[in-house]
PDB file of C-alpha atoms in Angstrom:
ATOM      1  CA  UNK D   1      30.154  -4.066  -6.227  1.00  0.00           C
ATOM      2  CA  UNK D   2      26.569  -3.108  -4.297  1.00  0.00           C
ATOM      3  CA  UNK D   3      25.982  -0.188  -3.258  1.00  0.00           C
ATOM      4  CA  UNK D   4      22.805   0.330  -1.362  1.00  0.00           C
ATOM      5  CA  UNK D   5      20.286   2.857  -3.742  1.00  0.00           C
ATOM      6  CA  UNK D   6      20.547   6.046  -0.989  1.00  0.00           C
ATOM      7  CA  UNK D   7      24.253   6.223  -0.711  1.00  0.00           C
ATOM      8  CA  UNK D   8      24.955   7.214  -4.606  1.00  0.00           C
ATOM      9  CA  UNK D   9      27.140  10.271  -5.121  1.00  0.00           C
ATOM     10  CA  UNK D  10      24.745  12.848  -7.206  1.00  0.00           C
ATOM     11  CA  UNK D  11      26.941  12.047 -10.503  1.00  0.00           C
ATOM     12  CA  UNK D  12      25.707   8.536 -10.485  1.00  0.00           C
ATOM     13  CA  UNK D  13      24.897   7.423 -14.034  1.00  0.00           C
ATOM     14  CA  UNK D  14      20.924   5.898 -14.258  1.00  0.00           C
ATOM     15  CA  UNK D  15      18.593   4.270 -16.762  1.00  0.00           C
ATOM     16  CA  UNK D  16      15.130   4.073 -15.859  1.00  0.00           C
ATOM     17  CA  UNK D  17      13.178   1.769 -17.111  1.00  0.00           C
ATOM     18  CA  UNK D  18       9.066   2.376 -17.224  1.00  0.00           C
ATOM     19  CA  UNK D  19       6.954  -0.964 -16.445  1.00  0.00           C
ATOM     20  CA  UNK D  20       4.226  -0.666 -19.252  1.00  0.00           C
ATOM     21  CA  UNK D  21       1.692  -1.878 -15.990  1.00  0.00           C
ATOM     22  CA  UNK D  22       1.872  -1.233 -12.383  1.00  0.00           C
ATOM     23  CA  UNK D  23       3.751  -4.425 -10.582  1.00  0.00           C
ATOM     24  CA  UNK D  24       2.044  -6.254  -8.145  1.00  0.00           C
ATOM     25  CA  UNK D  25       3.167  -6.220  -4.295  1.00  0.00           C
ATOM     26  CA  UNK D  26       4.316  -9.919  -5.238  1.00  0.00           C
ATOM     27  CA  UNK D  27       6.147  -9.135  -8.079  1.00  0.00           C
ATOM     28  CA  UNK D  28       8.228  -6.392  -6.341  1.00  0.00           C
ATOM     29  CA  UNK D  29       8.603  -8.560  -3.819  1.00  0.00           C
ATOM     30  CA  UNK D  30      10.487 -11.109  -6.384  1.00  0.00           C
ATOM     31  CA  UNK D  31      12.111  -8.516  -8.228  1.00  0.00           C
ATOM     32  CA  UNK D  32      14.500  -6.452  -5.467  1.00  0.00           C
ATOM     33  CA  UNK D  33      16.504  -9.242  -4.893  1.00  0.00           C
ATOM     34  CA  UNK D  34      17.475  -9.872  -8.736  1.00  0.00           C
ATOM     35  CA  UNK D  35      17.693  -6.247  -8.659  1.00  0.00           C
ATOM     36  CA  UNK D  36      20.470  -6.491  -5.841  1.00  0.00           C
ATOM     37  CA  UNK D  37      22.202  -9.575  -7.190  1.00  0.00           C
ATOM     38  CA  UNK D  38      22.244  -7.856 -10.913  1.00  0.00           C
ATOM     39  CA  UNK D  39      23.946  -4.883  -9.571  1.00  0.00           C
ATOM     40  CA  UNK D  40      26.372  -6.885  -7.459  1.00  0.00           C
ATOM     41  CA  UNK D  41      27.275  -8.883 -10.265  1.00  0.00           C
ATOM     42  CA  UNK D  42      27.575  -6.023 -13.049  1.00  0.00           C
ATOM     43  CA  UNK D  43      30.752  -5.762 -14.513  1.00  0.00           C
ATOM     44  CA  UNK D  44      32.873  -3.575 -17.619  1.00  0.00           C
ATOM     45  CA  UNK D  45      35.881  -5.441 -18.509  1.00  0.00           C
ATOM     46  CA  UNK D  46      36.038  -7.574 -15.836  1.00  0.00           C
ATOM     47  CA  UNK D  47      35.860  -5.380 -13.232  1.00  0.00           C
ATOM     48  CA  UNK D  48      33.030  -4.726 -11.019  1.00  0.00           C
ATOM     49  CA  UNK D  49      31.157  -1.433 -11.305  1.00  0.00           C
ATOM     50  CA  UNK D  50      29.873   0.428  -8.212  1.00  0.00           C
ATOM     51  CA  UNK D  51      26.059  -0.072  -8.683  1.00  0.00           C
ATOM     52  CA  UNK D  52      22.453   0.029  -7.527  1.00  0.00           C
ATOM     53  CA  UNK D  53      19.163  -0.744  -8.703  1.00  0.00           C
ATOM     54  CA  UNK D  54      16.407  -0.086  -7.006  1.00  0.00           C
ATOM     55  CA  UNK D  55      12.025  -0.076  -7.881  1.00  0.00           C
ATOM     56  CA  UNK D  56      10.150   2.643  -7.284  1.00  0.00           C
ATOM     57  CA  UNK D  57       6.937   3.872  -7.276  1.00  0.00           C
ATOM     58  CA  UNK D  58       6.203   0.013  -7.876  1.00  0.00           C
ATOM     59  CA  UNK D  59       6.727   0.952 -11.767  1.00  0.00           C
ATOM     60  CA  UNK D  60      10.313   2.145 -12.389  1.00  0.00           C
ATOM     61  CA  UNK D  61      13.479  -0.060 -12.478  1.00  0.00           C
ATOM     62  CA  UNK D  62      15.987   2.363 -12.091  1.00  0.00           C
ATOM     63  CA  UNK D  63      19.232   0.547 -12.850  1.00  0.00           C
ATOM     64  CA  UNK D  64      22.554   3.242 -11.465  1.00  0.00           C
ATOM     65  CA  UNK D  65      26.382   3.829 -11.632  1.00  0.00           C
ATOM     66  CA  UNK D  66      28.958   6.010  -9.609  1.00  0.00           C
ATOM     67  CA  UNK D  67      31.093   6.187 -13.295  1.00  0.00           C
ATOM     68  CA  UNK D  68      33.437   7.954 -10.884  1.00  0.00           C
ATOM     69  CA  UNK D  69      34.439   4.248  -9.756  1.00  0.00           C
ATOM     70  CA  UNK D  70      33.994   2.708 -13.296  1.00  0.00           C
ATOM     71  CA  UNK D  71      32.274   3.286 -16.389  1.00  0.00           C
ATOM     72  CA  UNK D  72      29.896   1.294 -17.520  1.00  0.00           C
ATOM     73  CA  UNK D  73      31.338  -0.046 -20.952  1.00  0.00           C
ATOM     74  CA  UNK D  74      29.078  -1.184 -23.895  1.00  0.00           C
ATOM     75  CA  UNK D  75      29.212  -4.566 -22.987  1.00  0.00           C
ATOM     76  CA  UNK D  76      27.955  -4.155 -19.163  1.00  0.00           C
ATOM     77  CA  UNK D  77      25.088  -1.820 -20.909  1.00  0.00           C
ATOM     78  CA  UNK D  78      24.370  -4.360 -23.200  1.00  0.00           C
ATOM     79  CA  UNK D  79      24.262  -6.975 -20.040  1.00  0.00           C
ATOM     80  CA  UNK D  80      21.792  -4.798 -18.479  1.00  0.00           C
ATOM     81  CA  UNK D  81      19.442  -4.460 -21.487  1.00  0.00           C
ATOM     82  CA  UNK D  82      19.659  -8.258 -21.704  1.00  0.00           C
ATOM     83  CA  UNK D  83      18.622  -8.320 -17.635  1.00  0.00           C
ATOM     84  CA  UNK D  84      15.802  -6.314 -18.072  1.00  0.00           C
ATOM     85  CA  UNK D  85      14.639  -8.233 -21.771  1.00  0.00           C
ATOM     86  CA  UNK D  86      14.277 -11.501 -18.726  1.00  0.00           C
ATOM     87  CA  UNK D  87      12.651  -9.543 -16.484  1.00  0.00           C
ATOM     88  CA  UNK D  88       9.875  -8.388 -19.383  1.00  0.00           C
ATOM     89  CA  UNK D  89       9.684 -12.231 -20.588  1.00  0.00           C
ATOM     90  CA  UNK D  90       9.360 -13.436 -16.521  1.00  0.00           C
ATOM     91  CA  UNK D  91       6.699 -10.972 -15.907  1.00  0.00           C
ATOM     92  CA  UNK D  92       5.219 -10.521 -19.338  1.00  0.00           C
ATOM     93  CA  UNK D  93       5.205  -6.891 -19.258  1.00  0.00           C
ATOM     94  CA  UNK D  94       7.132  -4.325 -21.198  1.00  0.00           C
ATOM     95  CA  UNK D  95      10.015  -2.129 -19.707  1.00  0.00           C
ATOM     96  CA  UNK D  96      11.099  -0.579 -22.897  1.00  0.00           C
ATOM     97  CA  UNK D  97       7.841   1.244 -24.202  1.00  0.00           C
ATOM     98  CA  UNK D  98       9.155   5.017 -24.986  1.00  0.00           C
ATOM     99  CA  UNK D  99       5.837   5.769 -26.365  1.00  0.00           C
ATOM    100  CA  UNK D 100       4.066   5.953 -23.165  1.00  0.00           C
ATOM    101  CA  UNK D 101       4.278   8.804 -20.921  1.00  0.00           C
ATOM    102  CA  UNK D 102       4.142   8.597 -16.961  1.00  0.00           C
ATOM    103  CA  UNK D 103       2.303  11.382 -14.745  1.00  0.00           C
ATOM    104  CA  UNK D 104       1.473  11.731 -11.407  1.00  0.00           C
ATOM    105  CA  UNK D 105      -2.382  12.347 -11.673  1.00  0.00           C
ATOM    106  CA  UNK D 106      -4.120  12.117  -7.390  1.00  0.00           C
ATOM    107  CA  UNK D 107      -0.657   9.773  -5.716  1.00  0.00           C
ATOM    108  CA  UNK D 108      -1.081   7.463  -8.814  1.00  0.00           C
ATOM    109  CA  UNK D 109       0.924   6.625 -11.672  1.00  0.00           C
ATOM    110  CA  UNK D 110      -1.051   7.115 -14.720  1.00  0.00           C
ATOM    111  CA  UNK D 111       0.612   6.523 -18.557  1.00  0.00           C
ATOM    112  CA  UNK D 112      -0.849   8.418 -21.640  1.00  0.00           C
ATOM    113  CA  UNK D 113       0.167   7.410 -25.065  1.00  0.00           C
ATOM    114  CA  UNK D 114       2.288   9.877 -27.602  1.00  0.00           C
ATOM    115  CA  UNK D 115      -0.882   9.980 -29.382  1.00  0.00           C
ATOM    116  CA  UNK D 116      -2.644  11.279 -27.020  1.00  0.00           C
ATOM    117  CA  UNK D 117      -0.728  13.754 -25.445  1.00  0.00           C
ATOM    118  CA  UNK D 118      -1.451  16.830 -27.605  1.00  0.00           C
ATOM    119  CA  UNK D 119      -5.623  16.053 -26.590  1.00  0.00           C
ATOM    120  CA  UNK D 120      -5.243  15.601 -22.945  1.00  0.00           C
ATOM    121  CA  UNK D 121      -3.608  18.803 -22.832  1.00  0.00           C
ATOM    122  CA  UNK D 122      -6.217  20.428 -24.834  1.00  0.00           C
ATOM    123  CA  UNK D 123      -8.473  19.484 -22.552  1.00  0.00           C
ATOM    124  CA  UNK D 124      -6.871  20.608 -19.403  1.00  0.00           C
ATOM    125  CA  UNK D 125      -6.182  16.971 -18.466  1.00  0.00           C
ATOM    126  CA  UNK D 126      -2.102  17.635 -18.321  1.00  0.00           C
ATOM    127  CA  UNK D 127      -0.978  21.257 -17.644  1.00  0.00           C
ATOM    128  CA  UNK D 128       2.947  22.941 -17.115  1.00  0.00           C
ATOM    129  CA  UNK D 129       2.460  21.904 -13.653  1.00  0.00           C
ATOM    130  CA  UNK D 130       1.393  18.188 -13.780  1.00  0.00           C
ATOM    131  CA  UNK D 131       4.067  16.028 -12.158  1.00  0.00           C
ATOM    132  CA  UNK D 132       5.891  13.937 -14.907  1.00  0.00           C
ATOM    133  CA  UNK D 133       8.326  11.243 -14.462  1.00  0.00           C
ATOM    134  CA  UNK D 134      11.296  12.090 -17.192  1.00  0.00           C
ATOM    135  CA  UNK D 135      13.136   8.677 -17.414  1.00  0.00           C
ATOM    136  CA  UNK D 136      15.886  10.281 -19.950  1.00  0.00           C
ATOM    137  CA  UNK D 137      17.061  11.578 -16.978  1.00  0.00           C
ATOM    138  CA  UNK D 138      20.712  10.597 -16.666  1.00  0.00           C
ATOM    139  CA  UNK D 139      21.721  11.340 -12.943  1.00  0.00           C
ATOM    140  CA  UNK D 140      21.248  10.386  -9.542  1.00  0.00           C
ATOM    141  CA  UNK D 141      21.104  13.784  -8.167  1.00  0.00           C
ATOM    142  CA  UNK D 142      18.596  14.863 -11.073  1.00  0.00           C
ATOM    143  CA  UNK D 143      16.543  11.760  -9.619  1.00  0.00           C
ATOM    144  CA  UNK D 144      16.235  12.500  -6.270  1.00  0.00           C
ATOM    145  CA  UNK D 145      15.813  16.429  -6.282  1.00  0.00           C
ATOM    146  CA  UNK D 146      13.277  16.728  -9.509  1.00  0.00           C
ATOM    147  CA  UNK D 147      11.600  13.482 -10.421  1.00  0.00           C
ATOM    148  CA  UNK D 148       9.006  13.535 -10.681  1.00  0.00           C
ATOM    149  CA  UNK D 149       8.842  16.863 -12.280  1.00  0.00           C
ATOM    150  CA  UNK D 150       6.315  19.378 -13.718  1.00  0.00           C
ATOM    151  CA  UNK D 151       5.894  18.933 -17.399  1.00  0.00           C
ATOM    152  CA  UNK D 152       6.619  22.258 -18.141  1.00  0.00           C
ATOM    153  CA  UNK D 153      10.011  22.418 -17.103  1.00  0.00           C
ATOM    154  CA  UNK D 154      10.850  19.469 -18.563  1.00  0.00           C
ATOM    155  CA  UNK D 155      11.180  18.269 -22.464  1.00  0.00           C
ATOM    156  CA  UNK D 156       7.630  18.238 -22.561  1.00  0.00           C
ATOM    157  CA  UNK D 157       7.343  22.244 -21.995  1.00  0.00           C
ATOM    158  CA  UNK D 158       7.209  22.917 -25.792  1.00  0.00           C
ATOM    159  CA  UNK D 159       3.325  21.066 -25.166  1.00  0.00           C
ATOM    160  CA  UNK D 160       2.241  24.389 -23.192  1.00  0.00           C
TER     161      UNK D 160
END
């Protein structure tokens, strides 16, 4: 069952899912209603989980549960893995990349490699207080009051 993105309790379950390029205005366009449709149709054991999926910052397909309702079982996490493996192949991009890293750098989304994390903060270029999007988040409430997030109070704090 749909429920629209803004009216998930706080203990929502979410994955986030990092697009490995920015998505056109097109390509969201295509994508929120497959977005909407997934999440109406999402299902553990048969019966249909109270979930929402949403895009934002025209990178991040944030895929959520209210477990409170119904957990999400293997199988229905598995069935979302396998939705967002088409969405990759229909928009040849890459939604499953852990190796990049998302900040907010001037209102954009900008990614910097594992690699070359421990330079660009060397240089300045990514300090305690640049904004970073955390996708192992795991809660709706977490979502909405600290992401994005400075980097220093976040997994990436041992960096500083």
């Amino acid at each position: 069952m749909y429920i629209p993105f803004d009216q998930l309790p706080p203990q929502a379950r979410v994955w986030i899912y990092q697009a490995s390029r920015p998505l056109t205005e097109v390509e969201q366009t295509e994508i929120k209603p497959a977005l909407e449709r997934f999440a109406t149709e999402w299902s553990s054991h048969g019966k249909g989980l109270q979930s929402s999926a949403e895009l934002l910052h025209g990178r991040f397909l944030v895929l959520a549960n209210n477990e409170e309702a119904g957990a999400a079982s293997g199988c229905s996490i598995d069935a979302s893995v396998r939705f967002v493996r088409e969405l990759e192949q229909q928009y040849k991009l890459s939604f499953m990349d852990r190796t990049q890293l998302a900040f907010l750098n001037e209102g954009e989304v900008r990614l910097v490699s594992m690699p070359e994390l421990k330079s660009k903060v060397a240089a300045g270029e990514i300090n305690r207080d640049t904004l970073y999007f955390d996708t192992l988040i795991n809660n709706y409430g977490e979502l909405q009051q600290a992401w994005p997030r400075s980097a220093g109070s976040s997994w990436l704090s041992r960096y500083f």
